[in-house]
PDB file of C-alpha atoms in Angstrom:
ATOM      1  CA  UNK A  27     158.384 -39.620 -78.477  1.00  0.00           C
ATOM      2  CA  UNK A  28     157.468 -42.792 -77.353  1.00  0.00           C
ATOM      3  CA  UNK A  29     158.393 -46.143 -79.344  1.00  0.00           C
ATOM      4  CA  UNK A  30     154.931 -46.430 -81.233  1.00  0.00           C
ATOM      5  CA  UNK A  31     155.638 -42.537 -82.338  1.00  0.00           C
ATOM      6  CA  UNK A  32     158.914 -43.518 -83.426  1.00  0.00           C
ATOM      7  CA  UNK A  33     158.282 -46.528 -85.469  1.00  0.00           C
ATOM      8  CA  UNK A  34     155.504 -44.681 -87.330  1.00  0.00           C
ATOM      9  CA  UNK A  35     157.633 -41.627 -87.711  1.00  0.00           C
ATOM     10  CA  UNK A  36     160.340 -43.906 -89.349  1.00  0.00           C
ATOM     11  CA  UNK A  37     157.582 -45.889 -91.935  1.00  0.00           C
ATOM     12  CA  UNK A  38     156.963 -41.997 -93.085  1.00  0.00           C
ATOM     13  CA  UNK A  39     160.843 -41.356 -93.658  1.00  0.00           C
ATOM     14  CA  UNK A  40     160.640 -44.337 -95.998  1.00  0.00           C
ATOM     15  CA  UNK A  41     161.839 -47.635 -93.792  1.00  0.00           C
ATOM     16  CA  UNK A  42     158.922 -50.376 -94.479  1.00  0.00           C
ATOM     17  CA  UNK A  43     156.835 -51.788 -91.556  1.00  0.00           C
ATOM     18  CA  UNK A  44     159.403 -54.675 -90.506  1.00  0.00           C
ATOM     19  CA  UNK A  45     162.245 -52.227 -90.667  1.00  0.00           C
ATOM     20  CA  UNK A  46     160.142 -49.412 -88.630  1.00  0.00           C
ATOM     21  CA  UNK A  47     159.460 -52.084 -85.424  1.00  0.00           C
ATOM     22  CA  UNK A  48     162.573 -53.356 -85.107  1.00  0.00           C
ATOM     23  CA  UNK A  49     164.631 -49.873 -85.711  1.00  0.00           C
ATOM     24  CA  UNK A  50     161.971 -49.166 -82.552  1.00  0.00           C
ATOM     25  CA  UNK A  51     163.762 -51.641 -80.638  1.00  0.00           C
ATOM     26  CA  UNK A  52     167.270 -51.552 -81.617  1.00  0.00           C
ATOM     27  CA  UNK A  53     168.418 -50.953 -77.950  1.00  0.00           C
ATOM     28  CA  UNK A  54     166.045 -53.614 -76.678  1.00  0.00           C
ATOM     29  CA  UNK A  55     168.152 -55.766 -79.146  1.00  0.00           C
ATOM     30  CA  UNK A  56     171.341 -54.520 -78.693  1.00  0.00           C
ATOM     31  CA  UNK A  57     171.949 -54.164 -82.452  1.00  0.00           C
ATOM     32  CA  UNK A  58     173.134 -51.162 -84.401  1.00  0.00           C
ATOM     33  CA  UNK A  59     170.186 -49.661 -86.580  1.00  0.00           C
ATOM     34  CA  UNK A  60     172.032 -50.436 -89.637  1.00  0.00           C
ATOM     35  CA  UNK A  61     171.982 -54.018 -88.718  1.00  0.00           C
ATOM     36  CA  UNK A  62     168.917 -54.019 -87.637  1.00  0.00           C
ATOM     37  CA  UNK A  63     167.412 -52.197 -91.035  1.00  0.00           C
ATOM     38  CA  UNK A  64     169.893 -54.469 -93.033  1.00  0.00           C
ATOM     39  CA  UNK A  65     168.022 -57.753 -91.233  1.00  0.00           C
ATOM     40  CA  UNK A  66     164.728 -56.407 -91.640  1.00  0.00           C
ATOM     41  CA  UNK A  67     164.780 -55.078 -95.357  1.00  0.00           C
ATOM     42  CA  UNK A  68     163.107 -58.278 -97.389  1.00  0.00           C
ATOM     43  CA  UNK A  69     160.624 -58.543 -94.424  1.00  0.00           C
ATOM     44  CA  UNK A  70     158.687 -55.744 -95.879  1.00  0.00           C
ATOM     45  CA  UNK A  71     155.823 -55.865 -98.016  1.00  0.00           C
ATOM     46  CA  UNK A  72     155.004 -59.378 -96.520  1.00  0.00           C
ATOM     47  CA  UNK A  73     158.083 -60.726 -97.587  1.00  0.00           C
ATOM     48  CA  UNK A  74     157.915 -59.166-100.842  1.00  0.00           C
ATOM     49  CA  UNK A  75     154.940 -61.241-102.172  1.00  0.00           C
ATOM     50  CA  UNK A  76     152.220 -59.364 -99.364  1.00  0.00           C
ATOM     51  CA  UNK A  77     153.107 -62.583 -97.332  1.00  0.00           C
ATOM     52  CA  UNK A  78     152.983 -62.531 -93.345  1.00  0.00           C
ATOM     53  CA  UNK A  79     153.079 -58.856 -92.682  1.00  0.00           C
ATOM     54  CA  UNK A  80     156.337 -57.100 -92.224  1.00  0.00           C
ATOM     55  CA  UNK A  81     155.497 -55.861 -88.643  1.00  0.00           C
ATOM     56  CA  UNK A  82     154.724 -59.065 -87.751  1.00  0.00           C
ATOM     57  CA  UNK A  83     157.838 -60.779 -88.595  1.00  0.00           C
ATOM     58  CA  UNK A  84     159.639 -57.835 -87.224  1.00  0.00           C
ATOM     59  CA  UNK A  85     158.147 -59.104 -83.895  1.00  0.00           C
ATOM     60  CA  UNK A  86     159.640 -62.226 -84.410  1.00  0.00           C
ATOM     61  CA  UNK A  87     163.071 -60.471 -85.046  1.00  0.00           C
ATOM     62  CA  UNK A  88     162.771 -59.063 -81.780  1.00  0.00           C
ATOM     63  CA  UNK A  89     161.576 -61.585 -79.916  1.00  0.00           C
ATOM     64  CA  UNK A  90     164.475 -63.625 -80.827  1.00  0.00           C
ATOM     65  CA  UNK A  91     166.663 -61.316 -79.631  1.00  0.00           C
ATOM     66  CA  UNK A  92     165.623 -60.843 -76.596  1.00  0.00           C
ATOM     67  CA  UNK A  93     164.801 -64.235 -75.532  1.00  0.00           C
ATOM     68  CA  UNK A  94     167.205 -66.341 -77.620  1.00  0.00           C
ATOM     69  CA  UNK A  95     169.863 -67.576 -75.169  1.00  0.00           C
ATOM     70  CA  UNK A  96     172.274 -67.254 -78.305  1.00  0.00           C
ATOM     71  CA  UNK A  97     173.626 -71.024 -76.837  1.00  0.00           C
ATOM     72  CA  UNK A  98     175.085 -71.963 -80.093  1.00  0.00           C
ATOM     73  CA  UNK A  99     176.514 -75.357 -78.710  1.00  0.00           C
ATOM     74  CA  UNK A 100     173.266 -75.909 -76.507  1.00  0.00           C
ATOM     75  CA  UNK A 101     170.369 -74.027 -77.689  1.00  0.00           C
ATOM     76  CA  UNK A 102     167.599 -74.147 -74.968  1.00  0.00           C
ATOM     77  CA  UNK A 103     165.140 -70.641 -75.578  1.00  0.00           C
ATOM     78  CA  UNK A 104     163.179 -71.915 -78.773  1.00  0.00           C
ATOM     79  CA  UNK A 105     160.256 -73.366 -76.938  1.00  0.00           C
ATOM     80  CA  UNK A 106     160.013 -69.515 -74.829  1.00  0.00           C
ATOM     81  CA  UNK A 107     160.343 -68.465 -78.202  1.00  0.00           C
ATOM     82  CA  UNK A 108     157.854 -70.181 -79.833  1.00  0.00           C
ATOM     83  CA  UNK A 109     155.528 -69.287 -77.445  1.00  0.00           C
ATOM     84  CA  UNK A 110     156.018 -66.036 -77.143  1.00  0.00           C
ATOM     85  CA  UNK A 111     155.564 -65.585 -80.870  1.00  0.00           C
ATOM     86  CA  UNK A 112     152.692 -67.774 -80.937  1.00  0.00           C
ATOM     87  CA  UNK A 113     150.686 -65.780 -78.038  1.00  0.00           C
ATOM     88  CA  UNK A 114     151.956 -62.210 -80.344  1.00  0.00           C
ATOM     89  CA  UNK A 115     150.308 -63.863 -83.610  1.00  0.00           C
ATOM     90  CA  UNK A 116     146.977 -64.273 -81.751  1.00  0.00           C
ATOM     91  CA  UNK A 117     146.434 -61.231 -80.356  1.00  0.00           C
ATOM     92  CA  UNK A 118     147.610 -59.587 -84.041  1.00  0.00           C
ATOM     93  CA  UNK A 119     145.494 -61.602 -85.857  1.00  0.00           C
ATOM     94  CA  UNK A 120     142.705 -61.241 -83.260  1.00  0.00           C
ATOM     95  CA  UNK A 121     142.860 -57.119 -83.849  1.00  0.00           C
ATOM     96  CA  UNK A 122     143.501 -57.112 -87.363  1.00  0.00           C
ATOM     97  CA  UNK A 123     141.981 -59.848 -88.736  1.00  0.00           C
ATOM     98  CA  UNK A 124     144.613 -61.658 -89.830  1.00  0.00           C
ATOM     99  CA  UNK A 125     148.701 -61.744 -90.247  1.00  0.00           C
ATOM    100  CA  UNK A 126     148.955 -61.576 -94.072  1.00  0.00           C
ATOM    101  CA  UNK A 127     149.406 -58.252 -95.657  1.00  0.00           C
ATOM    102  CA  UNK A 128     147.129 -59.418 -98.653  1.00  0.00           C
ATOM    103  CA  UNK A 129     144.533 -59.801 -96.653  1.00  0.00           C
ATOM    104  CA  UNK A 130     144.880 -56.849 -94.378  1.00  0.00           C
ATOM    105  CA  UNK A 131     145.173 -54.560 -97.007  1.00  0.00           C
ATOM    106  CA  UNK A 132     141.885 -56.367 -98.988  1.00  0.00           C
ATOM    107  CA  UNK A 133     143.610 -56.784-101.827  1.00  0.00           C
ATOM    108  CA  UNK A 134     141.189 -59.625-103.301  1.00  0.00           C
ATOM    109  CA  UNK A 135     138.345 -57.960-101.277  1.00  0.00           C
ATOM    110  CA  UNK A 136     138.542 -54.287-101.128  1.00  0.00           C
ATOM    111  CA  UNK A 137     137.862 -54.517 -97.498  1.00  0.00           C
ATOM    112  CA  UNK A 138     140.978 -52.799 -95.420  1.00  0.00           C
ATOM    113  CA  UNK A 139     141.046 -54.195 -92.627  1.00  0.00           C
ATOM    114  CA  UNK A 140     143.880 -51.730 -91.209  1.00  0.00           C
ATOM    115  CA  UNK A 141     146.887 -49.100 -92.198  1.00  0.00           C
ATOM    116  CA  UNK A 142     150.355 -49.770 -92.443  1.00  0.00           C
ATOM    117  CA  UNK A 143     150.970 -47.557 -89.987  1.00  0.00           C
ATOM    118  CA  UNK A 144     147.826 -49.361 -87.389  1.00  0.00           C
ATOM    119  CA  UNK A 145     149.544 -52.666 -87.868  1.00  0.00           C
ATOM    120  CA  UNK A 146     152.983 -51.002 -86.924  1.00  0.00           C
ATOM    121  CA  UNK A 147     151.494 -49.640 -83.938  1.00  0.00           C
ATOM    122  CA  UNK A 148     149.880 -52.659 -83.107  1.00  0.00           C
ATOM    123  CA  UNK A 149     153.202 -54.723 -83.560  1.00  0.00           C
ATOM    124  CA  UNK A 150     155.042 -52.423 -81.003  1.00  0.00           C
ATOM    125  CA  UNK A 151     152.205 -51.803 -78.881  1.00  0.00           C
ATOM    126  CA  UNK A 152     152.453 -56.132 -78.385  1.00  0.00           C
ATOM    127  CA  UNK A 153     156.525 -56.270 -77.932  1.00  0.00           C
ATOM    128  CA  UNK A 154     156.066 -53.819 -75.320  1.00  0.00           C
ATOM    129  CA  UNK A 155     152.816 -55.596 -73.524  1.00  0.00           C
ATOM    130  CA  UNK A 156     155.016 -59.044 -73.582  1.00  0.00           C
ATOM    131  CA  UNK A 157     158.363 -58.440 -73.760  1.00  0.00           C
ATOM    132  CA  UNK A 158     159.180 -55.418 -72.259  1.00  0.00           C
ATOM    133  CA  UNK A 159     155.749 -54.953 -69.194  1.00  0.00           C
ATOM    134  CA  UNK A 160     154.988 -51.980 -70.907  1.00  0.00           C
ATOM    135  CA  UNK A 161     151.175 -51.503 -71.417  1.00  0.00           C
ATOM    136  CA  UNK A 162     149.057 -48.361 -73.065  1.00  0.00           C
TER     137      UNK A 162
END
């Protein structure tokens, strides 16, 4: 089963979309699943309020922790950071039309733009293109 598989798999057993990618990249992260669903739990449901989509800011959870330096006395990774999130955002928003949940799911337009489940595999599909080298 490959990670895309996996995260999908886990939105079915119940987990929400920003708990699905990053339980898909726990090892990536080096952090438990537990953790890692803990962490990710209000990131569903765009936040709670259909916000910026879980599995987007699941892609931020990864992202910082796998480029964060973790320097706590001399933090240098944000600006790697920061762009790595901002070139992820793009190409999200580019496929899907945008990064909030309301308006993916056309709630005010009754336009649906894409699934849960696309946007997962989108989100995964990206932290493997960029972080990992790992293209479709």
């Amino acid at each position: 089963m490959d990670r895309k598989e996996q995260a999908v798999m886990l939105h079915h057993h119940g987990f929400n979309c920003a708990q699905s990618v990053a339980c898909a990249f726990c090892n990536v992260m080096g952090v438990d699943p537990e953790t890692t669903f803990r962490l990710a739990e209000p990131l569903g449901f765009g936040m709670g309020t259909m916000g910026t989509c879980g599995a987007v800011s699941a892609m931020s959870l990864v992202t910082g922790m796998k480029l964060s330096d973790g320097n706590l006395d001399n933090p240098k990774s944000k600006k790697e950071c920061y762009k790595m999130m901002q070139t992820l955002i793009k190409e999200f928003a580019d496929k899907n039309g945008s990064i909030i949940c309301r308006e993916i799911k056309g709630v005010d337009t009754g336009e649906v733009k894409r699934s849960c489940d696309g946007c997962i595999e989108d989100a995964v599909a990206l932290l493997d293109k960029y972080l990992l080298g790992i293209d479709d």
